[in-house]
Amino acid sequence: MIRVEKVSKYFGDLRAVDDLSLEIEKNQFVALLGPNGAGKTTLIEMIEGIQKPTSGTISIKGMNWNRHRDALYRILGVSLQETQFMDKITVEEIMRLFSSFYGLASSRTEEVLEMVDLESKRKTYTVNLSGGQRQRLALGVALIHNPEILLLDEPTTGLDPHARREVWKILLELKSTGTTLILTTHYMEEAQALCERILIMFDGRIQTQGTLREILNRHGCWELIEFRTEKPCRSEWFDTLPGFLTIESNLTKEGNIHRTRIQLKDIAAAMPSFWKIVTERNLRIEDMECRKMNLDDLFVSLTGRHLEASDENEDG
Amino acid sequence: MRYSLLQLTFIHLKEFVRQPAVFFWGFLFPVAMAWVLGVAFSNQSEPIHRIGILVESKSDSPTAVQWVQEALDKQNQLDVELVPMTSEEAIKAVKKGEIQLYLENSFTATSDWIFHFDPRNKEAERSYLYLKSFMMDLSDQVDSPNTVRPRFTLQEFQSIGTRYIDFLVPGMIGMGIMNSCLWGMGYGLVELRIRKLLRRMVASPMKKWEFLFGYFLSRLAATCLESAFLFGFVFIYFDSTVTGSWPALLAVFLSGNCAFAGLAVFLASRTDNSRVGNGLINTATLPMMILSGVFFSYRNFPEWCIHIIQMLPLTRLVDSLRGIFNLAYTMNDCLSSIVVMLSTGLVFSLLGLKVFRWH
């Protein structure tokens, strides 16, 4: 459906996307996950035809932006990051405007308003919509012509959890219609909830990709014990634990409290030995968490940065 | 001073000076404007008051004209330019805005003077008071018991087309067209770019020419309503009329809109900064508003710059509208201005579209 081959994009000296290749199948829901500045927006805007690659090629259903612009506009639905509609125009008027670009009947506007649950807001000026309603309007505009491929750039950024879930619900309903979806996000749970395929981007490259389980297994994402102690811990105390993988000790220090994280194959198997060491070393544990590793942990191990704690600047 | 207040003050100041475009509009542009208006147009050797003086025919050199002219020369009054003209020429010159006042006397005595002007026109009133005081001074200096003190009579313009309101309304309509296009369309485009809506719209099969033409039509509808409203008011309240050709008025109106819509596309072609957009549009509108004869005649500017002023699109538009309203201009009289305005619109549109930033 979508083929990206050896695509690079430079803005002056800044390399936003670096020799990136990618293939996306029909009806796949794909998340481009990464912090701001990772190159997600640049990549998706090149697929949308808004930006031209410095090098490499992009083809969508065998077509490209140089030759098949009009045909591509009709199969792609786009929601850009931070689009603001005209303030004193109503929801219905915006929908009608965009449907006119595709030569659609007004009945389609009604269908889409229902789909994005904005029927009751049809006469509301866009300036008076909440953040979630604006995002649903942007989604409605993207869906107006019933596109085969939906490209959404951070569709839920800045929304509260409830509003975010409302957008997810609409997107999940599209799954059964055969739509192909690519969305960029820096919310790990969004990628997990919506997409069967996740691409983790950092520094203009895809660091890893696959289903969530594939990624976690491939990168040896096992289990974690995180705990905080008054005394600092030394790495060598724990490297004899059964199934021990890595340890990061004294991660943060809050007053006299030290945080330590141990990566293991199986927490249950290691737990008796763990408590033995704690007792022998007379470590007073303030709090402790045992869990499976998630995407965020993986992201930290791949890039050294947290996904959601990344800066809020414009994506390169 | 509190440290936080100091920090806040410096932060805002740094933000200001680190934006070169804002720095330009804030500092350099006002200086440039002050130079153009203050220095270039304050040349004392150029006349400020252009006043008509009636003669029976142009070849005459009547005593009255000589008397005033000699007196002016004697007192080194270089800021008054006397223009001998017949009564018919004087009325035409008033309608065109070339003069706001003309003098008449009996041609046999220098003592009886009639000043023809509209007292509601402040510029004309200033010229009248200035000339009157100077002529009074002059008669006081003539040390002779037989000297008759000059008598001054005011003759208010009565006929439609010679009043200040008749001069003003075409100027206001022209300025309305300019502002509506440059602010309504030009600034509107910059705002759409800032909101990233322009980017969103071109990521659809929307035709770019349809988008711009639609914008133009919306501004045209707005200027039609605004102008009709203004004209309706002066028609009812001041009995103003259109003495010239209505098709010519329509053609001038449309071509004026084209010229400024083209300029709007050009000015809004690149920037996505509201302050820069503001500055660019002000750069275009302010000089034209001052120079193009909207509120007062540009004939009072130095001769060397009148030719430049006449090339400005707003001058073309306002002069043509004034001719149609007051001087019974036909399509032929306006043809050259229509062609120039359409060409201006076309050239600026093409230049603008060549560098237009849709994304």
XYZ file of C-alpha atoms in Angstrom:
675
model
C 0.000 0.000 0.000
C 2.689 2.513 1.042
C 6.345 2.085 0.200
C 9.043 4.440 1.510
C 12.475 3.744 0.051
C 15.712 5.227 1.347
C 14.071 8.556 2.126
C 16.097 11.368 3.682
C 15.026 14.912 4.455
C 17.318 17.778 5.359
C 16.371 21.262 6.544
C 19.606 23.117 5.882
C 22.170 21.172 7.884
C 19.562 19.518 10.069
C 18.821 15.917 9.160
C 15.183 15.277 10.053
C 14.781 11.880 8.370
C 17.778 9.693 7.662
C 17.779 7.082 4.874
C 14.516 5.580 6.047
C 12.733 2.642 4.359
C 9.314 1.323 5.231
C 6.419 -0.707 3.833
C 2.851 -0.597 5.069
C 0.188 -3.124 4.061
C -3.491 -2.487 3.408
C -5.680 -2.240 6.527
C -2.664 -2.042 8.801
C -2.853 0.371 11.733
C 0.658 1.705 12.223
C 1.953 3.974 14.969
C 5.020 6.142 14.525
C 6.129 6.476 18.090
C 8.815 8.827 19.222
C 9.526 12.032 21.116
C 9.265 15.468 19.551
C 12.124 16.007 17.144
C 12.312 12.327 16.202
C 11.247 13.041 12.590
C 7.710 11.611 12.785
C 5.955 14.701 11.431
C 8.489 15.148 8.650
C 8.036 11.530 7.577
C 4.241 11.673 7.644
C 4.228 15.027 5.799
C 6.383 13.509 3.078
C 3.860 10.667 2.751
C 1.082 13.314 2.661
C 2.884 15.140 -0.169
C 3.266 18.325 1.893
C 7.053 18.008 1.995
C 9.379 16.667 -0.664
C 12.088 14.185 0.301
C 15.653 15.398 -0.201
C 16.400 11.921 -1.528
C 14.599 8.586 -1.879
C 11.126 7.718 -3.148
C 7.645 7.328 -1.723
C 4.915 5.433 -3.543
C 1.314 4.940 -2.469
C -0.646 2.233 -4.281
C 2.000 2.449 -6.981
C 1.491 6.209 -7.407
C 3.749 9.116 -6.499
C 3.290 12.821 -5.723
C 5.018 14.054 -8.860
C 2.601 12.357 -11.249
C -0.573 11.394 -9.423
C -1.267 14.296 -7.091
C -5.021 14.507 -7.701
C -5.584 10.753 -7.389
C -3.547 10.604 -4.174
C -5.524 13.453 -2.586
C -8.647 11.338 -3.083
C -7.330 8.223 -1.350
C -5.576 9.993 1.526
C -7.274 11.536 4.541
C -5.065 13.903 6.491
C -5.141 15.467 9.918
C -2.207 17.782 10.562
C -0.644 18.725 13.843
C -2.242 21.842 15.383
C -4.571 22.907 12.581
C -6.820 25.761 13.684
C -9.964 26.309 11.670
C -11.472 29.748 11.126
C -12.881 30.972 14.444
C -16.325 32.182 13.423
C -17.224 29.334 11.109
C -19.462 26.541 12.365
C -18.627 22.843 12.463
C -21.151 22.148 9.733
C -19.759 24.913 7.487
C -16.219 23.547 7.813
C -17.421 20.055 6.907
C -19.339 21.382 3.900
C -16.332 23.395 2.738
C -14.057 20.376 2.739
C -16.691 18.087 1.227
C -16.995 20.610 -1.636
C -13.308 20.043 -2.460
C -14.180 16.414 -3.162
C -17.481 17.179 -4.898
C -19.482 15.257 -2.291
C -23.183 15.431 -1.503
C -24.286 17.067 1.744
C -25.509 13.673 3.038
C -21.858 12.711 3.539
C -21.441 15.666 5.917
C -24.283 14.250 8.007
C -22.709 10.793 8.086
C -19.342 12.117 9.177
C -20.828 14.422 11.813
C -22.491 11.355 13.291
C -19.302 9.317 12.980
C -17.238 11.866 14.956
C -20.112 12.562 17.347
C -20.405 16.273 16.567
C -24.055 16.381 15.482
C -25.032 18.412 18.512
C -22.233 20.902 17.785
C -23.054 21.423 14.126
C -24.000 25.078 14.649
C -21.139 25.831 17.043
C -18.305 28.119 15.987
C -15.001 26.259 15.948
C -13.542 28.777 18.410
C -16.077 27.589 20.985
C -15.218 23.886 20.686
C -13.245 22.042 23.361
C -9.841 20.573 22.493
C -11.340 17.097 22.044
C -14.147 18.406 19.840
C -11.645 20.269 17.659
C -9.612 17.121 17.214
C -12.780 15.202 16.308
C -13.620 17.937 13.793
C -10.129 17.614 12.277
C -10.684 13.854 12.144
C -14.096 14.353 10.522
C -12.511 16.592 7.879
C -9.925 13.885 7.231
C -12.678 11.265 6.881
C -15.064 13.329 4.756
C -14.209 11.577 1.483
C -14.015 8.103 2.990
C -10.263 7.739 2.384
C -8.505 4.420 2.018
C -5.505 5.691 3.950
C -5.708 7.894 7.005
C -2.646 9.882 8.098
C -2.988 11.467 11.524
C -0.288 13.606 13.072
C -0.578 13.540 16.851
C -4.371 13.345 16.841
C -4.697 13.376 20.619
C -1.832 15.566 21.790
C -2.943 17.863 24.569
C -6.246 16.065 25.169
C -7.397 14.749 28.524
C -7.684 10.941 28.874
C -11.449 10.938 28.303
C -11.236 13.015 25.098
C -8.356 10.845 23.941
C -10.395 7.687 24.379
C -13.258 9.208 22.373
C -10.876 9.705 19.436
C -9.538 6.161 19.849
C -13.092 4.785 19.746
C -13.716 6.452 16.362
C -10.424 5.165 14.982
C -10.991 1.600 16.175
C -14.363 1.581 14.412
C -12.521 2.365 11.171
C -10.538 -0.832 11.474
C -13.499 -2.881 10.194
C -13.888 -0.643 7.115
C -10.540 -1.708 5.634
C -8.893 1.661 6.264
C -5.113 1.854 6.526
C -3.961 4.127 9.345
C -0.655 5.768 10.112
C -0.584 7.928 13.178
C 2.238 9.706 14.915
C 2.165 9.891 18.650
C 4.384 10.203 21.644
C 1.846 8.437 23.810
C 2.888 4.857 24.290
C -0.562 3.695 25.400
C -2.077 5.225 22.245
C 0.218 3.163 20.055
C -0.568 0.073 22.122
C -4.337 0.657 22.097
C -4.753 1.432 18.394
C -2.033 -0.127 16.307
C -0.915 -3.650 15.609
C 2.359 -2.367 14.235
C 4.582 0.077 16.066
C 7.581 1.892 14.643
C 9.818 3.557 17.168
C 11.522 6.594 15.667
C 14.420 8.503 17.057
C 16.901 10.847 15.431
C 15.292 10.480 11.987
C 15.509 6.696 11.926
C 13.328 3.750 12.802
C 15.019 2.251 15.829
C 12.824 -0.825 15.917
C 9.447 -1.991 14.613
C 6.885 -4.778 14.793
C 3.943 -5.686 16.978
C 4.262 -4.731 20.619
C 5.041 -8.330 21.609
C 7.583 -8.736 18.800
C 9.385 -5.564 19.794
C 9.476 -6.432 23.451
C 10.676 -9.974 22.773
C 13.236 -8.892 20.190
C 14.820 -6.435 22.545
C 14.793 -8.808 25.459
C 12.182 -6.897 27.308
C 11.575 -9.024 30.301
C 10.596 -7.953 33.750
C 11.573 -5.233 36.164
C 11.973 -4.755 39.867
C 12.178 -1.083 40.826
C 12.732 -0.091 44.423
C 13.884 2.806 46.587
C 16.206 2.502 49.535
C 17.803 4.790 52.085
C 21.239 3.286 51.471
C 22.786 3.359 48.009
C 22.881 -0.090 46.336
C 25.870 -1.572 44.584
C 25.411 -3.395 41.289
C 27.446 -6.459 42.263
C 25.105 -7.295 45.166
C 22.365 -8.354 42.705
C 24.172 -9.865 39.699
C 23.853 -13.362 41.119
C 20.026 -13.256 41.024
C 18.466 -16.043 38.882
C 17.734 -14.717 35.375
C 19.576 -11.449 36.108
C 19.994 -9.213 33.025
C 20.974 -5.653 33.966
C 20.901 -3.282 36.880
C 20.737 0.499 37.052
C 21.504 1.572 40.574
C 21.193 4.964 42.222
C 19.128 6.282 39.281
C 17.784 9.259 41.149
C 18.439 10.530 44.592
C 15.660 12.274 46.474
C 17.127 13.391 49.779
C 18.538 10.175 51.274
C 16.431 7.912 49.052
C 18.122 6.023 46.173
C 16.255 4.373 43.287
C 17.442 1.109 41.692
C 16.055 -0.858 38.751
C 16.864 -4.507 38.006
C 15.962 -6.190 34.715
C 15.259 -9.910 34.978
C 13.880 -12.816 32.978
C 11.445 -13.934 35.677
C 10.559 -11.972 38.789
C 8.914 -14.940 40.537
C 12.063 -17.059 40.220
C 14.335 -14.271 41.457
C 12.218 -12.987 44.307
C 13.443 -15.341 47.138
C 17.075 -14.488 46.372
C 16.216 -10.798 46.097
C 14.708 -10.695 49.618
C 17.673 -12.620 50.975
C 20.076 -9.976 49.647
C 17.887 -7.176 50.996
C 17.931 -8.770 54.454
C 21.675 -9.524 54.417
C 22.555 -6.006 53.299
C 20.101 -4.520 55.741
C 18.461 -2.444 52.999
C 15.363 -0.621 54.137
C 13.006 -0.562 51.154
C 10.796 2.546 51.027
C 8.700 1.350 48.084
C 8.912 -1.292 45.394
C 7.306 -2.112 42.029
C 7.439 -5.378 40.093
C 6.142 -5.350 36.512
C 6.703 -6.396 32.955
C 8.692 -3.951 30.828
C 6.645 -1.680 28.617
C 7.348 0.413 25.513
C 8.497 3.350 27.554
C 11.089 1.216 29.328
C 12.173 -0.099 25.952
C 12.353 3.422 24.572
C 14.571 4.473 27.461
C 16.844 1.502 26.896
C 17.050 2.263 23.152
C 17.484 6.031 23.266
C 18.213 7.034 26.817
C 15.120 9.266 26.769
C 11.564 8.916 28.014
C 8.790 9.225 25.419
C 6.366 11.484 27.215
C 8.926 13.473 29.155
C 10.440 14.688 25.901
C 10.405 18.380 25.145
C 7.332 19.965 23.599
C 9.087 21.641 20.724
C 8.144 21.330 17.083
C 8.856 17.986 15.613
C 11.750 18.117 13.149
C 13.477 46.946 41.103
C 12.390 43.374 41.775
C 14.655 40.809 40.141
C 11.757 38.970 38.494
C 10.433 42.235 37.042
C 13.894 42.995 35.688
C 14.103 39.519 34.174
C 10.673 39.825 32.596
C 11.529 43.234 31.153
C 14.765 41.945 29.651
C 13.157 38.781 28.306
C 10.563 40.809 26.387
C 13.197 43.244 25.185
C 15.455 40.409 23.979
C 12.559 38.715 22.227
C 11.852 41.990 20.473
C 15.364 42.818 19.292
C 16.117 39.220 18.263
C 13.471 39.326 15.568
C 15.142 41.237 12.737
C 11.870 41.797 10.870
C 10.182 43.269 13.920
C 13.257 45.383 14.558
C 13.017 46.712 11.019
C 9.335 47.618 11.293
C 9.765 49.043 14.768
C 12.851 51.161 14.199
C 13.875 51.565 10.592
C 10.482 51.877 8.946
C 9.251 54.798 11.098
C 12.559 56.601 10.465
C 12.199 56.033 6.723
C 8.617 57.324 6.831
C 9.672 60.355 8.858
C 12.373 61.090 6.315
C 10.025 60.774 3.336
C 7.259 62.832 4.837
C 9.204 65.174 7.091
C 12.354 65.951 5.159
C 11.501 65.321 1.528
C 8.175 67.126 1.634
C 9.230 69.978 3.882
C 11.405 71.583 1.244
C 10.743 75.268 1.753
C 11.359 76.129 -1.875
C 8.257 74.169 -2.872
C 4.824 75.803 -2.807
C 2.394 74.551 -0.182
C -0.649 76.630 -1.130
C -1.715 76.256 -4.746
C -4.303 78.921 -5.409
C -6.221 79.716 -8.571
C -6.681 83.321 -9.617
C -9.280 84.143 -12.223
C -8.372 85.762 -15.509
C -10.606 86.266 -18.527
C -8.300 84.322 -20.784
C -4.958 82.630 -20.272
C -3.098 85.150 -22.391
C -4.205 88.004 -20.155
C -1.807 89.400 -17.686
C -4.176 91.445 -15.557
C -3.192 93.971 -12.999
C -4.738 92.021 -10.141
C -2.649 88.938 -10.776
C 0.481 91.043 -11.110
C -0.343 92.910 -7.934
C -0.701 89.751 -5.872
C 2.263 88.054 -7.530
C 4.576 91.024 -7.053
C 3.475 91.342 -3.485
C 4.175 87.690 -2.921
C 7.605 87.995 -4.490
C 8.380 91.086 -2.445
C 7.676 89.252 0.776
C 9.512 86.184 -0.463
C 6.350 84.103 -0.054
C 7.607 81.044 -1.895
C 5.028 78.716 -0.358
C 2.177 80.214 -2.411
C 1.779 79.366 -6.056
C -0.702 81.467 -8.015
C -2.198 79.736 -11.019
C -3.998 82.064 -13.452
C -7.055 80.306 -14.880
C -10.426 81.012 -16.393
C -13.588 80.466 -14.365
C -14.321 77.236 -16.212
C -10.805 75.931 -15.651
C -10.955 76.852 -11.985
C -14.129 74.827 -11.403
C -12.640 71.867 -13.229
C -9.435 72.137 -11.194
C -11.472 72.189 -7.983
C -13.376 69.072 -9.036
C -10.122 67.277 -9.824
C -8.665 68.361 -6.513
C -5.842 70.329 -8.160
C -6.813 73.468 -6.219
C -9.136 73.953 -3.291
C -9.569 77.703 -3.561
C -9.519 80.415 -6.166
C -9.477 84.186 -6.079
C -11.474 86.590 -8.134
C -11.500 90.359 -8.356
C -13.038 92.993 -10.558
C -9.878 93.423 -12.688
C -10.184 97.164 -12.285
C -9.413 97.583 -8.657
C -7.231 95.551 -6.356
C -9.397 96.174 -3.343
C -12.358 93.839 -3.850
C -11.559 90.170 -3.595
C -13.796 87.181 -3.727
C -12.481 83.889 -2.318
C -14.193 80.825 -3.746
C -13.887 77.706 -1.613
C -15.716 75.199 0.584
C -15.343 76.347 4.224
C -15.740 72.702 5.347
C -12.469 71.939 3.597
C -9.902 72.715 6.271
C -7.048 72.823 3.806
C -8.861 75.441 1.706
C -9.758 77.409 4.813
C -6.114 77.423 5.907
C -5.043 78.732 2.497
C -7.741 81.418 2.649
C -6.744 82.633 6.122
C -3.091 82.580 5.197
C -3.536 84.562 2.006
C -6.001 86.978 3.557
C -3.707 87.861 6.479
C -0.803 88.332 4.153
C -2.842 90.606 1.824
C -4.047 92.647 4.808
C -0.454 93.066 5.998
C 0.519 94.177 2.552
C -2.157 96.877 2.341
C -1.182 98.108 5.833
C 2.375 98.599 4.659
C 1.294 100.927 1.816
C 1.686 104.264 3.518
C -0.858 106.378 1.603
C -4.059 108.041 2.787
C -5.737 107.164 -0.482
C -5.137 103.464 -0.148
C -8.352 101.576 0.166
C -8.236 98.662 2.522
C -9.052 95.483 0.601
C -12.464 93.980 1.069
C -12.817 90.228 1.181
C -15.924 88.286 0.319
C -16.432 84.544 0.692
C -18.194 82.648 -2.028
C -18.995 79.160 -0.856
C -18.918 76.403 -3.489
C -22.503 75.444 -4.125
C -22.512 73.240 -7.180
C -22.289 69.497 -6.705
C -18.820 68.263 -7.537
C -16.958 71.252 -6.165
C -17.646 70.668 -2.477
C -15.115 68.968 -0.211
C -17.478 66.025 0.286
C -17.451 65.478 -3.481
C -13.672 65.409 -3.360
C -13.605 63.164 -0.299
C -16.099 60.383 -1.180
C -14.222 58.933 -4.196
C -11.060 59.000 -2.072
C -12.818 57.153 0.734
C -14.170 54.537 -1.675
C -10.710 54.019 -3.177
C -9.131 53.748 0.253
C -11.860 51.275 1.281
C -11.023 49.057 -1.678
C -7.313 49.178 -0.844
C -7.813 48.402 2.853
C -10.377 45.707 2.197
C -8.073 43.881 -0.214
C -4.769 44.351 1.592
C -6.003 43.780 5.137
C -8.963 41.525 4.372
C -7.224 39.325 1.845
C -3.488 39.895 2.467
C -3.576 39.672 6.223
C -6.224 36.939 5.984
C -3.824 34.796 3.964
C -1.027 35.325 6.499
C -3.418 34.304 9.277
C -4.478 31.145 7.445
C -0.806 30.264 7.052
C -0.142 30.883 10.754
C -3.109 28.667 11.685
C -1.749 25.967 9.338
C -5.154 25.921 7.685
C -3.629 26.857 4.339
C -1.421 23.784 4.685
C -4.451 21.648 5.514
C -6.489 22.970 2.603
C -3.820 22.276 0.021
C -3.575 18.724 1.337
C -6.938 18.176 -0.391
C -7.999 18.324 -4.049
C -8.893 22.003 -3.583
C -7.779 24.021 -6.617
C -5.377 26.758 -5.581
C -6.761 29.202 -8.121
C -10.276 28.519 -6.804
C -9.118 29.258 -3.289
C -7.571 32.609 -4.262
C -10.349 33.572 -6.645
C -12.935 32.703 -3.997
C -11.080 34.933 -1.562
C -11.022 37.714 -4.158
C -14.762 37.370 -4.822
C -15.531 37.526 -1.113
C -13.501 40.734 -0.773
C -15.125 42.135 -3.904
C -18.562 41.503 -2.415
C -17.440 43.189 0.794
C -16.067 46.282 -1.003
C -19.234 46.491 -3.127
C -21.363 46.587 0.005
C -19.062 49.013 1.815
C -18.882 51.388 -1.159
C -22.611 51.176 -1.858
C -23.327 51.943 1.775
C -21.046 54.988 1.738
C -22.379 56.243 -1.565
C -25.973 55.672 -0.439
C -25.315 57.847 2.589
C -23.774 60.755 0.662
C -26.457 60.438 -2.034
C -29.191 60.886 0.552
C -27.445 63.312 2.884
C -25.309 65.438 0.530
C -27.148 64.950 -2.776
C -23.946 63.553 -4.284
C -24.293 62.011 -7.722
C -22.272 60.174 -10.324
C -21.924 62.556 -13.271
C -19.912 60.163 -15.434
C -20.439 56.758 -16.983
C -21.738 53.913 -14.793
C -20.025 51.198 -16.900
C -16.775 53.136 -16.438
C -17.413 53.250 -12.695
C -17.941 49.477 -12.649
C -14.800 48.860 -14.694
C -12.676 51.157 -12.505
C -14.098 49.556 -9.363
C -13.296 46.044 -10.596
C -9.837 46.898 -11.882
C -9.028 48.683 -8.604
C -10.030 45.550 -6.703
C -7.867 43.451 -9.051
C -4.848 45.705 -8.517
C -5.064 45.524 -4.739
C -5.966 41.815 -4.634
C -2.811 41.132 -6.690
C -0.777 43.282 -4.310
C -2.333 41.425 -1.354
C -1.257 38.040 -2.766
C 2.258 39.403 -3.321
C 2.612 40.897 0.164
C 1.205 37.759 1.825
C 3.188 35.335 -0.297
C 5.867 34.304 2.206
C 5.482 35.361 5.800
C 3.986 33.307 8.611
C 4.611 35.986 11.225
C 1.708 38.295 12.037
C 3.977 41.201 12.965
C 5.866 40.979 9.688
C 2.579 40.707 7.786
C 1.341 43.760 9.620
C 4.468 45.695 8.728
C 4.378 44.715 5.066
C 0.767 45.767 4.655
C 1.356 49.028 6.517
C 4.305 49.741 4.230
C 1.989 49.523 1.255
C -1.086 51.232 2.682
C 0.341 54.111 4.730
C 2.275 55.906 1.968
C -0.639 55.534 -0.457
C -3.117 56.757 2.115
C -1.017 59.880 2.635
C 0.193 60.495 -0.906
C -2.594 59.380 -3.211
C -4.991 62.245 -2.564
C -7.556 60.501 -0.395
C -8.144 63.317 2.089
C -6.244 66.173 0.450
C -4.889 66.883 -2.970
C -1.485 65.483 -3.880
C -1.009 68.562 -6.106
C 0.464 70.336 -3.096
C 3.383 67.908 -3.015
C 6.546 68.939 -4.837
C 6.356 68.727 -8.595
C 9.129 66.092 -8.788
C 7.146 63.543 -6.857
C 3.713 64.127 -8.390
C 4.623 61.888 -11.331
C 5.644 59.124 -8.929
C 2.456 59.579 -6.895
C 0.379 59.315 -10.058
C 1.855 55.877 -10.729
C 0.585 54.488 -7.407
C -2.433 52.211 -7.833
C -4.475 54.103 -5.244
C -3.839 57.413 -7.066
C -4.984 55.831 -10.325
C -8.088 54.472 -8.651
C -9.009 57.626 -6.729
C -8.353 59.972 -9.666
C -10.526 57.828 -11.943
C -13.314 57.568 -9.382
C -13.155 61.331 -8.777
C -13.325 61.963 -12.522
C -16.373 59.687 -12.883
C -18.122 61.185 -9.862
C -17.402 64.874 -10.503
C -16.126 65.433 -14.049
C -18.428 63.228 -16.124
C -15.585 60.916 -17.159
C -16.425 58.294 -19.760
C -14.912 54.830 -20.294
C -12.368 56.388 -22.669
C -11.177 58.848 -20.027
C -10.520 55.960 -17.612
C -9.211 53.386 -20.072
C -5.506 53.908 -19.407
C -6.017 53.710 -15.641
C -8.124 50.557 -16.001
C -5.408 48.895 -18.084
C -2.669 49.956 -15.654
C -4.619 48.721 -12.624
C -5.442 45.378 -14.248
C -1.794 44.966 -15.254
C -0.665 45.868 -11.730
C -2.969 43.186 -10.335
C -1.794 40.618 -12.836
C 1.931 41.297 -12.369
C 1.755 41.259 -8.563
C -0.431 38.112 -8.580
C 2.031 36.262 -10.804
C 5.027 37.412 -8.773
C 3.257 36.484 -5.556
C 2.170 33.067 -6.782
C 5.679 32.313 -7.992
C 7.019 32.546 -4.454
C 3.815 31.734 -2.543
C 4.267 29.518 0.513
C 1.293 27.209 0.760
C 2.864 25.063 3.489
